[in-house]
Amino acid sequence: MNYLLLSFLSFFVGIIVGLTGVGGASLITPMLIFVFQVPASIAISSDVVAATLMKVVGGFKHWQQKTLDLQIVKWLALGSVPGSLTGVWILHCIKSSGTQDLDSILLRCLGVGIALIVALSLTKLVVKTFFPSFKLPSPAKWDLNTNYGRICTVSAAAILGCIVGITSVSSGAMFALLLIAFFRLDTSKLVGTDISQAAILLMFTSLGHLSLGTVDWSLVLPIWLGSVPGVLVGAKFCQIMPQRPLKFVIYGMLAMASWKLYQV
């Protein structure tokens, strides 16, 4: 294992995350599998733990700046945390049964998870780029002061949390779409709310993956050393880089990675 190369590539992944908001897990996990030949179970668990630090640091910063909606974070966490632990429990059951190839199952789940994120994000990007005057139908806003709004929020978060628990991807991407579609959050609070809920979700998901015994700290530390400075650099340049062309390239790379993961 070339740990210097791992930190170097993680640094560039961090820059991409800082520039575009594309989830680090969607990029780092396939990188570990294809470039460094890490088994899927170890790649996913190690990436979950590595991503937690970035999210916690970012969430704390947004909490200090008051650029988040604490009520939304609370209700999302009430659904996503049990959902993610359920996902990890499913992995425990598969691993303990010994009748299924855990890595093979995870590769396909990861491929489907990334493909879903790419499809949703790319559809939104294409509509905004080529049909700027087209207005997508807006679903009803979820009011967290009502039981209906709370049930919908917790249920949706539980489903997405389960996906995160199994595959490690979409802790930010699909939750961001949920925040935009059903809560109409403005830009000033969208990023902070998304990062903060992801921080809580990943903290508990990390504990679950640690219990699986598939976290490799020799992978986690180099990823931290590269990705954290990379995110800070990317955030500084995000205002001057052309976002849409860059996102098209990244989503194309993710689409190819998801297809290859599913075919392995």
Short mmCIF file of N, CA and C in Angstrom, two decimals, residues 67-242:
data_model
loop_
_atom_site.label_atom_id
_atom_site.label_comp_id
_atom_site.label_asym_id
_atom_site.label_seq_id
_atom_site.Cartn_x
_atom_site.Cartn_y
_atom_site.Cartn_z
N THR A 67 -25.43 28.93 11.07
CA THR A 67 -25.88 28.77 9.70
C THR A 67 -26.46 27.37 9.48
N LEU A 68 -27.36 26.98 10.37
CA LEU A 68 -28.04 25.71 10.24
C LEU A 68 -29.40 25.80 10.92
N ASP A 69 -30.26 24.83 10.61
CA ASP A 69 -31.59 24.76 11.23
C ASP A 69 -31.58 23.57 12.19
N LEU A 70 -31.49 23.87 13.48
CA LEU A 70 -31.36 22.81 14.49
C LEU A 70 -32.58 21.90 14.55
N GLN A 71 -33.77 22.46 14.31
CA GLN A 71 -34.98 21.64 14.37
C GLN A 71 -34.97 20.57 13.28
N ILE A 72 -34.59 20.96 12.08
CA ILE A 72 -34.51 19.99 10.98
C ILE A 72 -33.43 18.95 11.26
N VAL A 73 -32.28 19.39 11.75
CA VAL A 73 -31.19 18.47 12.08
C VAL A 73 -31.67 17.42 13.09
N LYS A 74 -32.41 17.87 14.09
CA LYS A 74 -32.90 16.97 15.15
C LYS A 74 -33.82 15.89 14.58
N TRP A 75 -34.81 16.29 13.78
CA TRP A 75 -35.78 15.32 13.28
C TRP A 75 -35.18 14.40 12.22
N LEU A 76 -34.25 14.91 11.43
CA LEU A 76 -33.55 14.04 10.48
C LEU A 76 -32.73 12.99 11.22
N ALA A 77 -32.05 13.41 12.28
CA ALA A 77 -31.22 12.48 13.05
C ALA A 77 -32.06 11.40 13.71
N LEU A 78 -33.27 11.74 14.16
CA LEU A 78 -34.15 10.75 14.79
C LEU A 78 -34.51 9.62 13.84
N GLY A 79 -34.49 9.90 12.53
CA GLY A 79 -34.76 8.85 11.56
C GLY A 79 -33.50 8.22 11.00
N SER A 80 -32.51 9.06 10.69
CA SER A 80 -31.33 8.56 9.99
C SER A 80 -30.43 7.68 10.86
N VAL A 81 -30.32 8.00 12.15
CA VAL A 81 -29.45 7.21 13.03
C VAL A 81 -29.96 5.77 13.19
N PRO A 82 -31.25 5.56 13.55
CA PRO A 82 -31.73 4.17 13.59
C PRO A 82 -31.66 3.49 12.23
N GLY A 83 -31.90 4.27 11.15
CA GLY A 83 -31.83 3.71 9.81
C GLY A 83 -30.44 3.22 9.47
N SER A 84 -29.43 4.02 9.81
CA SER A 84 -28.04 3.62 9.50
C SER A 84 -27.62 2.41 10.32
N LEU A 85 -28.04 2.39 11.59
CA LEU A 85 -27.70 1.23 12.44
C LEU A 85 -28.40 -0.04 11.93
N THR A 86 -29.60 0.13 11.36
CA THR A 86 -30.28 -1.01 10.75
C THR A 86 -29.48 -1.51 9.55
N GLY A 87 -28.95 -0.58 8.76
CA GLY A 87 -28.11 -0.96 7.62
C GLY A 87 -26.88 -1.73 8.06
N VAL A 88 -26.23 -1.25 9.13
CA VAL A 88 -25.05 -1.94 9.65
C VAL A 88 -25.44 -3.31 10.21
N TRP A 89 -26.61 -3.40 10.85
CA TRP A 89 -27.10 -4.67 11.37
C TRP A 89 -27.31 -5.68 10.24
N ILE A 90 -27.81 -5.19 9.10
CA ILE A 90 -27.97 -6.06 7.93
C ILE A 90 -26.61 -6.62 7.49
N LEU A 91 -25.59 -5.76 7.53
CA LEU A 91 -24.23 -6.22 7.19
C LEU A 91 -23.75 -7.26 8.19
N HIS A 92 -24.06 -7.04 9.49
CA HIS A 92 -23.69 -8.02 10.53
C HIS A 92 -24.32 -9.38 10.22
N CYS A 93 -25.60 -9.36 9.85
CA CYS A 93 -26.32 -10.61 9.57
C CYS A 93 -25.71 -11.34 8.38
N ILE A 94 -25.37 -10.58 7.34
CA ILE A 94 -24.76 -11.19 6.15
C ILE A 94 -23.40 -11.79 6.49
N LYS A 95 -22.62 -11.03 7.27
CA LYS A 95 -21.27 -11.48 7.62
C LYS A 95 -21.32 -12.72 8.51
N SER A 96 -22.22 -12.72 9.50
CA SER A 96 -22.28 -13.83 10.45
C SER A 96 -22.87 -15.10 9.83
N SER A 97 -23.71 -14.93 8.79
CA SER A 97 -24.32 -16.12 8.18
C SER A 97 -23.29 -16.96 7.45
N GLY A 98 -22.29 -16.29 6.87
CA GLY A 98 -21.22 -17.01 6.18
C GLY A 98 -21.65 -17.65 4.88
N THR A 99 -22.93 -17.43 4.49
CA THR A 99 -23.44 -18.06 3.27
C THR A 99 -23.38 -17.12 2.06
N GLN A 100 -23.11 -15.85 2.31
CA GLN A 100 -23.06 -14.87 1.22
C GLN A 100 -21.69 -14.20 1.19
N ASP A 101 -21.28 -13.78 0.00
CA ASP A 101 -20.02 -13.06 -0.17
C ASP A 101 -20.29 -11.58 0.13
N LEU A 102 -19.87 -11.14 1.33
CA LEU A 102 -20.16 -9.77 1.78
C LEU A 102 -19.59 -8.73 0.82
N ASP A 103 -18.35 -8.93 0.37
CA ASP A 103 -17.74 -7.95 -0.51
C ASP A 103 -18.49 -7.83 -1.84
N SER A 104 -18.93 -8.96 -2.38
CA SER A 104 -19.67 -8.95 -3.65
C SER A 104 -20.99 -8.20 -3.50
N ILE A 105 -21.69 -8.45 -2.39
CA ILE A 105 -22.96 -7.77 -2.14
C ILE A 105 -22.74 -6.27 -1.97
N LEU A 106 -21.70 -5.90 -1.21
CA LEU A 106 -21.42 -4.49 -0.97
C LEU A 106 -21.05 -3.76 -2.26
N LEU A 107 -20.30 -4.43 -3.13
CA LEU A 107 -19.92 -3.80 -4.40
C LEU A 107 -21.16 -3.44 -5.21
N ARG A 108 -22.13 -4.33 -5.26
CA ARG A 108 -23.34 -4.05 -6.02
C ARG A 108 -24.21 -2.99 -5.34
N CYS A 109 -24.30 -3.06 -4.01
CA CYS A 109 -25.06 -2.03 -3.28
C CYS A 109 -24.43 -0.66 -3.48
N LEU A 110 -23.10 -0.63 -3.44
CA LEU A 110 -22.39 0.63 -3.62
C LEU A 110 -22.62 1.17 -5.03
N GLY A 111 -22.57 0.28 -6.02
CA GLY A 111 -22.81 0.71 -7.40
C GLY A 111 -24.20 1.28 -7.58
N VAL A 112 -25.21 0.63 -7.01
CA VAL A 112 -26.60 1.11 -7.10
C VAL A 112 -26.75 2.44 -6.37
N GLY A 113 -26.13 2.54 -5.18
CA GLY A 113 -26.24 3.77 -4.39
C GLY A 113 -25.65 4.97 -5.12
N ILE A 114 -24.46 4.80 -5.70
CA ILE A 114 -23.83 5.88 -6.43
C ILE A 114 -24.63 6.23 -7.68
N ALA A 115 -25.15 5.21 -8.38
CA ALA A 115 -25.95 5.46 -9.59
C ALA A 115 -27.19 6.27 -9.26
N LEU A 116 -27.81 5.99 -8.12
CA LEU A 116 -29.01 6.73 -7.71
C LEU A 116 -28.68 8.19 -7.45
N ILE A 117 -27.57 8.44 -6.75
CA ILE A 117 -27.14 9.82 -6.48
C ILE A 117 -26.86 10.56 -7.78
N VAL A 118 -26.14 9.90 -8.70
CA VAL A 118 -25.79 10.53 -9.98
C VAL A 118 -27.04 10.85 -10.77
N ALA A 119 -28.00 9.91 -10.81
CA ALA A 119 -29.22 10.12 -11.58
C ALA A 119 -30.01 11.32 -11.06
N LEU A 120 -30.18 11.39 -9.74
CA LEU A 120 -30.94 12.49 -9.15
C LEU A 120 -30.23 13.83 -9.34
N SER A 121 -28.94 13.85 -9.06
CA SER A 121 -28.18 15.10 -9.14
C SER A 121 -28.02 15.57 -10.58
N LEU A 122 -27.77 14.61 -11.50
CA LEU A 122 -27.56 14.97 -12.90
C LEU A 122 -28.85 15.48 -13.54
N THR A 123 -29.97 14.88 -13.17
CA THR A 123 -31.26 15.34 -13.68
C THR A 123 -31.51 16.80 -13.30
N LYS A 124 -31.25 17.10 -12.05
CA LYS A 124 -31.44 18.47 -11.58
C LYS A 124 -30.47 19.43 -12.28
N LEU A 125 -29.23 19.01 -12.47
CA LEU A 125 -28.22 19.85 -13.11
C LEU A 125 -28.55 20.10 -14.58
N VAL A 126 -29.01 19.05 -15.30
CA VAL A 126 -29.37 19.19 -16.71
C VAL A 126 -30.54 20.16 -16.88
N VAL A 127 -31.54 20.01 -16.01
CA VAL A 127 -32.72 20.90 -16.10
C VAL A 127 -32.31 22.35 -15.87
N LYS A 128 -31.48 22.60 -14.86
CA LYS A 128 -31.05 23.96 -14.55
C LYS A 128 -30.17 24.55 -15.66
N THR A 129 -29.37 23.69 -16.32
CA THR A 129 -28.43 24.17 -17.33
C THR A 129 -29.11 24.44 -18.67
N PHE A 130 -29.93 23.49 -19.13
CA PHE A 130 -30.49 23.59 -20.48
C PHE A 130 -31.93 24.11 -20.50
N PHE A 131 -32.60 24.05 -19.38
CA PHE A 131 -33.98 24.54 -19.31
C PHE A 131 -34.15 25.44 -18.08
N PRO A 132 -33.42 26.57 -18.05
CA PRO A 132 -33.44 27.42 -16.85
C PRO A 132 -34.81 27.99 -16.51
N SER A 133 -35.68 28.12 -17.52
CA SER A 133 -37.02 28.68 -17.26
C SER A 133 -38.03 27.62 -16.85
N PHE A 134 -37.61 26.34 -16.98
CA PHE A 134 -38.54 25.26 -16.64
C PHE A 134 -38.64 25.10 -15.13
N LYS A 135 -39.84 25.07 -14.65
CA LYS A 135 -40.08 24.93 -13.21
C LYS A 135 -40.55 23.52 -12.90
N LEU A 136 -39.73 22.81 -12.13
CA LEU A 136 -40.12 21.47 -11.70
C LEU A 136 -41.28 21.55 -10.71
N PRO A 137 -42.20 20.59 -10.75
CA PRO A 137 -43.30 20.63 -9.77
C PRO A 137 -42.76 20.54 -8.35
N SER A 138 -43.28 21.40 -7.50
CA SER A 138 -42.81 21.46 -6.12
C SER A 138 -43.70 20.63 -5.20
N PRO A 139 -43.13 19.66 -4.49
CA PRO A 139 -43.93 18.89 -3.54
C PRO A 139 -44.31 19.76 -2.34
N ALA A 140 -45.27 19.28 -1.58
CA ALA A 140 -45.73 20.03 -0.40
C ALA A 140 -44.61 20.14 0.62
N LYS A 141 -44.48 21.30 1.21
CA LYS A 141 -43.44 21.51 2.22
C LYS A 141 -43.80 20.77 3.50
N TRP A 142 -42.79 20.16 4.13
CA TRP A 142 -43.00 19.44 5.37
C TRP A 142 -42.86 20.40 6.55
N ASP A 143 -43.93 20.53 7.30
CA ASP A 143 -43.94 21.41 8.47
C ASP A 143 -43.64 20.58 9.72
N LEU A 144 -42.51 20.83 10.35
CA LEU A 144 -42.11 20.04 11.52
C LEU A 144 -42.90 20.37 12.77
N ASN A 145 -43.80 21.32 12.69
CA ASN A 145 -44.70 21.61 13.80
C ASN A 145 -45.95 20.74 13.75
N THR A 146 -46.06 19.92 12.71
CA THR A 146 -47.21 19.01 12.57
C THR A 146 -46.72 17.56 12.64
N ASN A 147 -47.62 16.67 13.05
CA ASN A 147 -47.27 15.25 13.11
C ASN A 147 -46.96 14.68 11.73
N TYR A 148 -47.70 15.14 10.72
CA TYR A 148 -47.48 14.67 9.35
C TYR A 148 -46.07 15.01 8.89
N GLY A 149 -45.64 16.23 9.12
CA GLY A 149 -44.31 16.65 8.72
C GLY A 149 -43.22 15.88 9.44
N ARG A 150 -43.44 15.62 10.72
CA ARG A 150 -42.43 14.89 11.50
C ARG A 150 -42.34 13.44 11.05
N ILE A 151 -43.50 12.80 10.80
CA ILE A 151 -43.50 11.39 10.37
C ILE A 151 -42.82 11.25 9.01
N CYS A 152 -43.14 12.15 8.08
CA CYS A 152 -42.52 12.11 6.75
C CYS A 152 -41.01 12.30 6.85
N THR A 153 -40.58 13.24 7.69
CA THR A 153 -39.15 13.54 7.83
C THR A 153 -38.40 12.36 8.42
N VAL A 154 -38.92 11.79 9.50
CA VAL A 154 -38.26 10.67 10.16
C VAL A 154 -38.23 9.44 9.25
N SER A 155 -39.34 9.20 8.53
CA SER A 155 -39.41 8.02 7.65
C SER A 155 -38.42 8.13 6.50
N ALA A 156 -38.39 9.30 5.84
CA ALA A 156 -37.47 9.50 4.72
C ALA A 156 -36.02 9.41 5.18
N ALA A 157 -35.73 10.01 6.34
CA ALA A 157 -34.37 9.99 6.88
C ALA A 157 -33.95 8.56 7.24
N ALA A 158 -34.89 7.75 7.72
CA ALA A 158 -34.58 6.36 8.08
C ALA A 158 -34.18 5.56 6.84
N ILE A 159 -34.89 5.76 5.72
CA ILE A 159 -34.58 5.05 4.49
C ILE A 159 -33.20 5.45 3.97
N LEU A 160 -32.94 6.76 3.93
CA LEU A 160 -31.65 7.24 3.46
C LEU A 160 -30.52 6.81 4.41
N GLY A 161 -30.82 6.82 5.72
CA GLY A 161 -29.82 6.40 6.70
C GLY A 161 -29.44 4.94 6.52
N CYS A 162 -30.41 4.10 6.17
CA CYS A 162 -30.13 2.68 5.94
C CYS A 162 -29.19 2.51 4.75
N ILE A 163 -29.42 3.32 3.70
CA ILE A 163 -28.54 3.27 2.52
C ILE A 163 -27.12 3.65 2.91
N VAL A 164 -26.99 4.70 3.76
CA VAL A 164 -25.67 5.13 4.22
C VAL A 164 -25.00 4.04 5.04
N GLY A 165 -25.77 3.39 5.91
CA GLY A 165 -25.21 2.34 6.76
C GLY A 165 -24.65 1.18 5.97
N ILE A 166 -25.29 0.86 4.83
CA ILE A 166 -24.86 -0.28 4.03
C ILE A 166 -23.73 0.09 3.09
N THR A 167 -23.83 1.26 2.44
CA THR A 167 -22.91 1.60 1.36
C THR A 167 -21.90 2.69 1.68
N SER A 168 -22.14 3.50 2.70
CA SER A 168 -21.33 4.64 3.12
C SER A 168 -21.57 5.88 2.27
N VAL A 169 -22.28 5.77 1.13
CA VAL A 169 -22.47 6.93 0.27
C VAL A 169 -23.78 7.65 0.58
N SER A 170 -23.88 8.89 0.12
CA SER A 170 -25.08 9.72 0.15
C SER A 170 -25.42 10.31 1.51
N SER A 171 -24.46 10.35 2.45
CA SER A 171 -24.76 10.98 3.74
C SER A 171 -25.06 12.46 3.56
N GLY A 172 -24.61 13.05 2.47
CA GLY A 172 -24.89 14.46 2.21
C GLY A 172 -25.72 14.68 0.97
N ALA A 173 -25.41 13.96 -0.12
CA ALA A 173 -26.02 14.25 -1.41
C ALA A 173 -27.53 14.09 -1.42
N MET A 174 -28.04 12.93 -1.01
CA MET A 174 -29.48 12.71 -1.08
C MET A 174 -30.21 13.47 0.02
N PHE A 175 -29.55 13.69 1.16
CA PHE A 175 -30.17 14.50 2.20
C PHE A 175 -30.30 15.96 1.74
N ALA A 176 -29.31 16.42 0.97
CA ALA A 176 -29.38 17.79 0.44
C ALA A 176 -30.59 17.95 -0.47
N LEU A 177 -30.83 16.94 -1.32
CA LEU A 177 -32.00 16.97 -2.20
C LEU A 177 -33.29 16.98 -1.39
N LEU A 178 -33.30 16.23 -0.29
CA LEU A 178 -34.46 16.21 0.60
C LEU A 178 -34.71 17.58 1.22
N LEU A 179 -33.63 18.24 1.65
CA LEU A 179 -33.75 19.57 2.26
C LEU A 179 -34.26 20.60 1.27
N ILE A 180 -33.79 20.49 0.03
CA ILE A 180 -34.22 21.45 -1.00
C ILE A 180 -35.68 21.22 -1.38
N ALA A 181 -36.05 19.94 -1.57
CA ALA A 181 -37.39 19.62 -2.07
C ALA A 181 -38.49 19.85 -1.04
N PHE A 182 -38.24 19.47 0.22
CA PHE A 182 -39.34 19.45 1.19
C PHE A 182 -39.23 20.50 2.30
N PHE A 183 -38.09 21.19 2.38
CA PHE A 183 -37.95 22.19 3.44
C PHE A 183 -37.67 23.60 2.91
N ARG A 184 -37.37 23.69 1.59
CA ARG A 184 -37.15 25.01 0.94
C ARG A 184 -36.10 25.84 1.69
N LEU A 185 -35.05 25.21 2.16
CA LEU A 185 -34.02 25.94 2.89
C LEU A 185 -33.26 26.87 1.96
N ASP A 186 -32.94 28.06 2.42
CA ASP A 186 -32.12 28.96 1.61
C ASP A 186 -30.66 28.51 1.69
N THR A 187 -29.86 29.06 0.78
CA THR A 187 -28.47 28.63 0.66
C THR A 187 -27.67 28.81 1.94
N SER A 188 -27.98 29.87 2.69
CA SER A 188 -27.20 30.18 3.89
C SER A 188 -27.30 29.09 4.95
N LYS A 189 -28.42 28.36 4.96
CA LYS A 189 -28.60 27.31 5.97
C LYS A 189 -28.59 25.90 5.40
N LEU A 190 -28.66 25.79 4.07
CA LEU A 190 -28.73 24.46 3.45
C LEU A 190 -27.47 23.65 3.72
N VAL A 191 -26.31 24.22 3.42
CA VAL A 191 -25.04 23.49 3.57
C VAL A 191 -24.79 23.13 5.03
N GLY A 192 -24.99 24.09 5.94
CA GLY A 192 -24.75 23.85 7.36
C GLY A 192 -25.66 22.78 7.93
N THR A 193 -26.94 22.80 7.55
CA THR A 193 -27.89 21.80 8.02
C THR A 193 -27.53 20.42 7.49
N ASP A 194 -27.16 20.36 6.21
CA ASP A 194 -26.80 19.09 5.58
C ASP A 194 -25.55 18.49 6.23
N ILE A 195 -24.52 19.31 6.41
CA ILE A 195 -23.27 18.81 7.01
C ILE A 195 -23.50 18.38 8.46
N SER A 196 -24.30 19.14 9.21
CA SER A 196 -24.52 18.84 10.63
C SER A 196 -25.28 17.52 10.81
N GLN A 197 -26.34 17.32 9.99
CA GLN A 197 -27.06 16.05 10.12
C GLN A 197 -26.18 14.89 9.69
N ALA A 198 -25.33 15.12 8.67
CA ALA A 198 -24.42 14.06 8.22
C ALA A 198 -23.40 13.73 9.30
N ALA A 199 -22.96 14.74 10.06
CA ALA A 199 -21.99 14.51 11.14
C ALA A 199 -22.59 13.58 12.20
N ILE A 200 -23.83 13.85 12.61
CA ILE A 200 -24.49 13.01 13.61
C ILE A 200 -24.69 11.60 13.06
N LEU A 201 -25.17 11.52 11.82
CA LEU A 201 -25.41 10.23 11.19
C LEU A 201 -24.14 9.39 11.11
N LEU A 202 -23.05 10.02 10.65
CA LEU A 202 -21.81 9.27 10.46
C LEU A 202 -21.14 8.88 11.77
N MET A 203 -21.34 9.67 12.83
CA MET A 203 -20.77 9.30 14.13
C MET A 203 -21.33 7.95 14.58
N PHE A 204 -22.64 7.78 14.47
CA PHE A 204 -23.25 6.52 14.89
C PHE A 204 -22.96 5.40 13.88
N THR A 205 -22.96 5.76 12.59
CA THR A 205 -22.64 4.76 11.57
C THR A 205 -21.21 4.24 11.74
N SER A 206 -20.30 5.15 12.11
CA SER A 206 -18.91 4.75 12.34
C SER A 206 -18.81 3.75 13.47
N LEU A 207 -19.56 3.97 14.55
CA LEU A 207 -19.56 3.03 15.67
C LEU A 207 -20.02 1.65 15.22
N GLY A 208 -21.05 1.65 14.37
CA GLY A 208 -21.54 0.38 13.85
C GLY A 208 -20.50 -0.34 13.01
N HIS A 209 -19.82 0.42 12.15
CA HIS A 209 -18.80 -0.20 11.30
C HIS A 209 -17.58 -0.63 12.11
N LEU A 210 -17.27 0.11 13.17
CA LEU A 210 -16.17 -0.32 14.05
C LEU A 210 -16.50 -1.68 14.68
N SER A 211 -17.77 -1.88 14.99
CA SER A 211 -18.16 -3.16 15.59
C SER A 211 -18.07 -4.31 14.60
N LEU A 212 -18.09 -3.99 13.29
CA LEU A 212 -17.93 -5.04 12.28
C LEU A 212 -16.50 -5.56 12.22
N GLY A 213 -15.55 -4.74 12.72
CA GLY A 213 -14.15 -5.12 12.66
C GLY A 213 -13.53 -4.97 11.29
N THR A 214 -14.13 -4.11 10.44
CA THR A 214 -13.63 -3.96 9.07
C THR A 214 -13.02 -2.57 8.83
N VAL A 215 -12.75 -1.81 9.88
CA VAL A 215 -12.12 -0.50 9.74
C VAL A 215 -10.60 -0.67 9.78
N ASP A 216 -9.92 -0.14 8.78
CA ASP A 216 -8.45 -0.21 8.72
C ASP A 216 -7.91 1.19 8.99
N TRP A 217 -7.35 1.39 10.18
CA TRP A 217 -6.87 2.72 10.57
C TRP A 217 -5.67 3.17 9.74
N SER A 218 -4.97 2.22 9.14
CA SER A 218 -3.85 2.60 8.28
C SER A 218 -4.34 3.24 6.99
N LEU A 219 -5.63 3.08 6.68
CA LEU A 219 -6.26 3.78 5.55
C LEU A 219 -6.89 5.09 6.00
N VAL A 220 -7.51 5.06 7.18
CA VAL A 220 -8.23 6.24 7.69
C VAL A 220 -7.30 7.44 7.86
N LEU A 221 -6.15 7.22 8.48
CA LEU A 221 -5.24 8.34 8.79
C LEU A 221 -4.71 9.04 7.54
N PRO A 222 -4.23 8.31 6.52
CA PRO A 222 -3.78 8.99 5.29
C PRO A 222 -4.91 9.75 4.59
N ILE A 223 -6.14 9.19 4.64
CA ILE A 223 -7.28 9.89 4.03
C ILE A 223 -7.53 11.21 4.77
N TRP A 224 -7.47 11.17 6.10
CA TRP A 224 -7.62 12.41 6.88
C TRP A 224 -6.56 13.43 6.50
N LEU A 225 -5.31 12.98 6.42
CA LEU A 225 -4.20 13.89 6.13
C LEU A 225 -4.35 14.56 4.77
N GLY A 226 -4.97 13.87 3.83
CA GLY A 226 -5.14 14.44 2.50
C GLY A 226 -6.44 15.20 2.30
N SER A 227 -7.54 14.60 2.74
CA SER A 227 -8.86 15.15 2.40
C SER A 227 -9.22 16.42 3.17
N VAL A 228 -8.83 16.51 4.45
CA VAL A 228 -9.20 17.69 5.24
C VAL A 228 -8.56 18.96 4.68
N PRO A 229 -7.23 18.98 4.42
CA PRO A 229 -6.67 20.18 3.77
C PRO A 229 -7.26 20.42 2.39
N GLY A 230 -7.58 19.34 1.66
CA GLY A 230 -8.15 19.48 0.33
C GLY A 230 -9.50 20.18 0.34
N VAL A 231 -10.33 19.83 1.31
CA VAL A 231 -11.64 20.48 1.43
C VAL A 231 -11.47 21.98 1.68
N LEU A 232 -10.52 22.34 2.53
CA LEU A 232 -10.29 23.76 2.83
C LEU A 232 -9.81 24.51 1.59
N VAL A 233 -8.94 23.88 0.80
CA VAL A 233 -8.46 24.51 -0.43
C VAL A 233 -9.60 24.64 -1.43
N GLY A 234 -10.39 23.58 -1.60
CA GLY A 234 -11.50 23.62 -2.53
C GLY A 234 -12.52 24.67 -2.18
N ALA A 235 -12.80 24.83 -0.88
CA ALA A 235 -13.78 25.83 -0.44
C ALA A 235 -13.33 27.25 -0.79
N LYS A 236 -12.02 27.48 -0.78
CA LYS A 236 -11.50 28.82 -1.10
C LYS A 236 -11.67 29.16 -2.58
N PHE A 237 -11.62 28.12 -3.44
CA PHE A 237 -11.68 28.36 -4.88
C PHE A 237 -13.08 28.15 -5.46
N CYS A 238 -14.05 27.76 -4.62
CA CYS A 238 -15.37 27.39 -5.14
C CYS A 238 -16.09 28.56 -5.80
N GLN A 239 -15.76 29.79 -5.42
CA GLN A 239 -16.46 30.95 -5.97
C GLN A 239 -15.92 31.38 -7.33
N ILE A 240 -14.72 30.92 -7.72
CA ILE A 240 -14.15 31.37 -8.99
C ILE A 240 -14.11 30.25 -10.04
N MET A 241 -14.36 29.02 -9.63
CA MET A 241 -14.35 27.91 -10.59
C MET A 241 -15.73 27.75 -11.22
N PRO A 242 -15.79 27.41 -12.53
CA PRO A 242 -17.10 27.14 -13.17
C PRO A 242 -17.70 25.86 -12.63
#
